[in-house]
PDB file of C-alpha atoms in Angstrom:
ATOM      1  CA  MET A   1     -17.203   5.128  -1.097  1.00 87.00           C
ATOM      2  CA  ASN A   2     -13.976   5.671  -2.989  1.00 86.00           C
ATOM      3  CA  ARG A   3     -12.381   3.174  -5.333  1.00 91.00           C
ATOM      4  CA  ARG A   4      -8.726   2.839  -6.287  1.00 90.00           C
ATOM      5  CA  THR A   5      -8.116   0.810  -9.446  1.00 92.00           C
ATOM      6  CA  VAL A   6      -6.203   0.778 -12.722  1.00 93.00           C
ATOM      7  CA  LEU A   7      -7.945   2.315 -15.719  1.00 89.00           C
ATOM      8  CA  GLU A   8      -6.990   2.580 -19.344  1.00 90.00           C
ATOM      9  CA  ARG A   9      -6.874   6.135 -20.630  1.00 88.00           C
ATOM     10  CA  THR A  10      -9.799   7.082 -22.863  1.00 85.00           C
ATOM     11  CA  ASP A  11      -7.423   7.600 -25.803  1.00 87.00           C
ATOM     12  CA  HIS A  12      -6.035   4.051 -25.231  1.00 86.00           C
ATOM     13  CA  SER A  13      -2.522   5.429 -24.772  1.00 85.00           C
ATOM     14  CA  GLY A  14      -1.839   3.512 -21.562  1.00 87.00           C
ATOM     15  CA  PHE A  15      -2.820   2.776 -17.965  1.00 90.00           C
ATOM     16  CA  HIS A  16      -2.682   4.658 -14.634  1.00 90.00           C
ATOM     17  CA  MET A  17      -3.672   3.808 -11.056  1.00 86.00           C
ATOM     18  CA  VAL A  18      -6.523   6.203 -10.273  1.00 88.00           C
ATOM     19  CA  VAL A  19      -8.995   7.039  -7.517  1.00 87.00           C
ATOM     20  CA  ASN A  20     -12.662   7.287  -8.491  1.00 85.00           C
ATOM     21  CA  GLY A  21     -11.815   7.148 -12.199  1.00 82.00           C
ATOM     22  CA  ARG A  22     -10.211  10.569 -12.074  1.00 84.00           C
ATOM     23  CA  ARG A  23      -6.638  11.652 -11.630  1.00 86.00           C
ATOM     24  CA  PRO A  24      -3.629   9.334 -11.494  1.00 92.00           C
ATOM     25  CA  VAL A  25      -2.224   8.680  -8.008  1.00 92.00           C
ATOM     26  CA  GLY A  26       1.131   7.658  -6.558  1.00 93.00           C
ATOM     27  CA  TYR A  27       4.095   7.688  -8.910  1.00 95.00           C
ATOM     28  CA  CYS A  28       1.609   7.407 -11.803  1.00 93.00           C
ATOM     29  CA  ALA A  29       0.705  11.058 -11.200  1.00 92.00           C
ATOM     30  CA  HIS A  30       4.154  12.181 -12.328  1.00 93.00           C
ATOM     31  CA  HIS A  31       4.933  10.248 -15.505  1.00 94.00           C
ATOM     32  CA  ALA A  32       3.512   9.030 -18.804  1.00 93.00           C
ATOM     33  CA  PRO A  33       0.985   6.183 -18.811  1.00 94.00           C
ATOM     34  CA  HIS A  34       2.126   2.575 -18.479  1.00 95.00           C
ATOM     35  CA  ALA A  35       1.957   0.217 -21.447  1.00 95.00           C
ATOM     36  CA  THR A  36       0.094  -2.432 -19.431  1.00 94.00           C
ATOM     37  CA  GLU A  37      -2.233  -2.727 -16.468  1.00 94.00           C
ATOM     38  CA  ALA A  38       0.338  -4.953 -14.734  1.00 95.00           C
ATOM     39  CA  GLU A  39       2.996  -2.213 -14.982  1.00 96.00           C
ATOM     40  CA  ALA A  40       0.597   0.329 -13.456  1.00 95.00           C
ATOM     41  CA  ARG A  41      -0.184  -2.036 -10.569  1.00 95.00           C
ATOM     42  CA  GLU A  42       3.518  -2.692  -9.921  1.00 96.00           C
ATOM     43  CA  CYS A  43       4.247   1.053 -10.027  1.00 96.00           C
ATOM     44  CA  PHE A  44       1.624   1.795  -7.374  1.00 95.00           C
ATOM     45  CA  GLY A  45       2.720  -1.208  -5.317  1.00 96.00           C
ATOM     46  CA  GLN A  46       6.264   0.192  -5.294  1.00 97.00           C
ATOM     47  CA  TYR A  47       4.894   3.617  -4.327  1.00 96.00           C
ATOM     48  CA  GLN A  48       3.139   2.052  -1.326  1.00 96.00           C
ATOM     49  CA  ARG A  49       6.224   0.052  -0.265  1.00 97.00           C
ATOM     50  CA  ASP A  50       8.415   3.154  -0.514  1.00 98.00           C
ATOM     51  CA  ARG A  51       6.070   5.023   1.852  1.00 97.00           C
ATOM     52  CA  VAL A  52       5.966   2.441   4.684  1.00 98.00           C
ATOM     53  CA  ARG A  53       7.095   4.182   7.874  1.00 97.00           C
ATOM     54  CA  GLU A  54       7.203   3.376  11.561  1.00 96.00           C
ATOM     55  CA  HIS A  55       4.584   5.579  13.131  1.00 92.00           C
ATOM     56  CA  GLY A  56       4.065   5.523  16.847  1.00 88.00           C
ATOM     57  CA  ARG A  57       3.395   2.848  19.419  1.00 90.00           C
ATOM     58  CA  ALA A  58       0.453   0.648  20.247  1.00 85.00           C
ATOM     59  CA  ARG A  59      -0.212  -1.584  23.225  1.00 81.00           C
ATOM     60  CA  TRP A  60      -3.611  -2.996  22.352  1.00 84.00           C
ATOM     61  CA  THR A  61      -2.758  -6.141  20.396  1.00 88.00           C
ATOM     62  CA  SER A  62      -0.277  -8.917  19.790  1.00 93.00           C
ATOM     63  CA  CYS A  63       2.132  -9.010  16.862  1.00 96.00           C
ATOM     64  CA  MET A  64       0.274  -9.157  13.551  1.00 96.00           C
ATOM     65  CA  LEU A  65       2.836 -11.484  11.948  1.00 97.00           C
ATOM     66  CA  LYS A  66       1.181 -14.865  11.458  1.00 96.00           C
ATOM     67  CA  GLY A  67       2.270 -17.316  14.152  1.00 96.00           C
ATOM     68  CA  CYS A  68       3.661 -14.708  16.571  1.00 96.00           C
ATOM     69  CA  THR A  69       1.758 -14.049  19.794  1.00 94.00           C
ATOM     70  CA  ALA A  70       4.251 -11.655  21.393  1.00 94.00           C
ATOM     71  CA  PRO A  71       2.927  -8.316  22.667  1.00 93.00           C
ATOM     72  CA  ALA A  72       3.177  -5.717  19.923  1.00 91.00           C
ATOM     73  CA  GLN A  73       4.122  -2.108  20.453  1.00 90.00           C
ATOM     74  CA  ARG A  74       5.584  -0.774  17.204  1.00 96.00           C
ATOM     75  CA  MET A  75       3.193   0.491  14.576  1.00 96.00           C
ATOM     76  CA  PHE A  76       3.892   0.830  10.839  1.00 97.00           C
ATOM     77  CA  GLU A  77       1.733   2.481   8.196  1.00 96.00           C
ATOM     78  CA  VAL A  78       1.792   3.600   4.595  1.00 95.00           C
ATOM     79  CA  GLU A  79       2.378   7.341   4.890  1.00 92.00           C
ATOM     80  CA  GLY A  80      -0.785   9.167   3.845  1.00 84.00           C
ATOM     81  CA  ASP A  81      -2.920   5.990   3.808  1.00 84.00           C
ATOM     82  CA  GLY A  82      -5.071   5.518   6.882  1.00 77.00           C
ATOM     83  CA  TYR A  83      -6.116   2.013   5.851  1.00 83.00           C
ATOM     84  CA  ALA A  84      -2.813   0.092   5.839  1.00 89.00           C
ATOM     85  CA  LEU A  85      -1.465  -0.713   9.311  1.00 92.00           C
ATOM     86  CA  ALA A  86       0.869  -3.276  10.862  1.00 96.00           C
ATOM     87  CA  VAL A  87       1.529  -3.569  14.594  1.00 96.00           C
ATOM     88  CA  LEU A  88       4.607  -5.657  15.329  1.00 97.00           C
ATOM     89  CA  CYS A  89       6.604  -6.890  18.303  1.00 96.00           C
ATOM     90  CA  ASP A  90      10.180  -5.668  18.751  1.00 95.00           C
ATOM     91  CA  GLU A  91      11.581  -8.856  17.209  1.00 96.00           C
ATOM     92  CA  HIS A  92       9.621  -8.434  13.966  1.00 97.00           C
ATOM     93  CA  ALA A  93       9.509  -4.627  13.755  1.00 97.00           C
ATOM     94  CA  THR A  94      11.107  -4.072  10.350  1.00 97.00           C
ATOM     95  CA  LYS A  95       9.870  -2.331   7.230  1.00 98.00           C
ATOM     96  CA  GLU A  96      10.125  -5.611   5.307  1.00 98.00           C
ATOM     97  CA  THR A  97       7.924  -7.472   7.807  1.00 98.00           C
ATOM     98  CA  ALA A  98       5.424  -4.599   7.858  1.00 98.00           C
ATOM     99  CA  ILE A  99       5.194  -4.786   4.051  1.00 98.00           C
ATOM    100  CA  GLN A 100       4.519  -8.515   4.304  1.00 97.00           C
ATOM    101  CA  VAL A 101       1.869  -8.122   7.032  1.00 97.00           C
ATOM    102  CA  MET A 102       0.089  -5.343   5.104  1.00 96.00           C
ATOM    103  CA  GLN A 103       0.176  -7.567   1.991  1.00 95.00           C
ATOM    104  CA  LEU A 104       2.046  -4.950  -0.020  1.00 96.00           C
ATOM    105  CA  ASP A 105       4.751  -7.302  -1.272  1.00 94.00           C
ATOM    106  CA  GLY A 106       3.477  -7.425  -4.845  1.00 93.00           C
ATOM    107  CA  PRO A 107       1.479  -5.458  -7.389  1.00 94.00           C
ATOM    108  CA  ALA A 108      -1.226  -3.203  -5.972  1.00 93.00           C
ATOM    109  CA  GLY A 109      -4.765  -4.510  -6.036  1.00 88.00           C
ATOM    110  CA  ASP A 110      -8.004  -2.594  -6.208  1.00 89.00           C
ATOM    111  CA  ALA A 111      -9.272  -0.988  -3.012  1.00 89.00           C
ATOM    112  CA  TRP A 112     -12.524   0.416  -1.685  1.00 89.00           C
ATOM    113  CA  PHE A 113     -12.337   2.961   1.128  1.00 83.00           C
ATOM    114  CA  SER A 114     -14.369   5.758   2.699  1.00 81.00           C
TER     115      SER A 114
END
């Protein structure tokens, strides 16, 4: 199993979002450490939101937006992340709705994945 979380640097100079306690990921990989854990989580959350893309079609489910039962055909994902997916009907098929359905509309949380 792999774990994505925020860790403080061993020299206590700041925080990065990391995978398996190793290298920084997302935008954190390209800049100095954040002053707080909350800043690191918001940085990675923004990285995920910026990478949401429409990716293909699906015909196997209804719209994933709570309360909508319309047939869904348009699929959204976080580019490079095989674990975040939103399938939406034509009426709700926007990047903003996909972000909401994938629960990416805030700071990034911890994640376990294989």
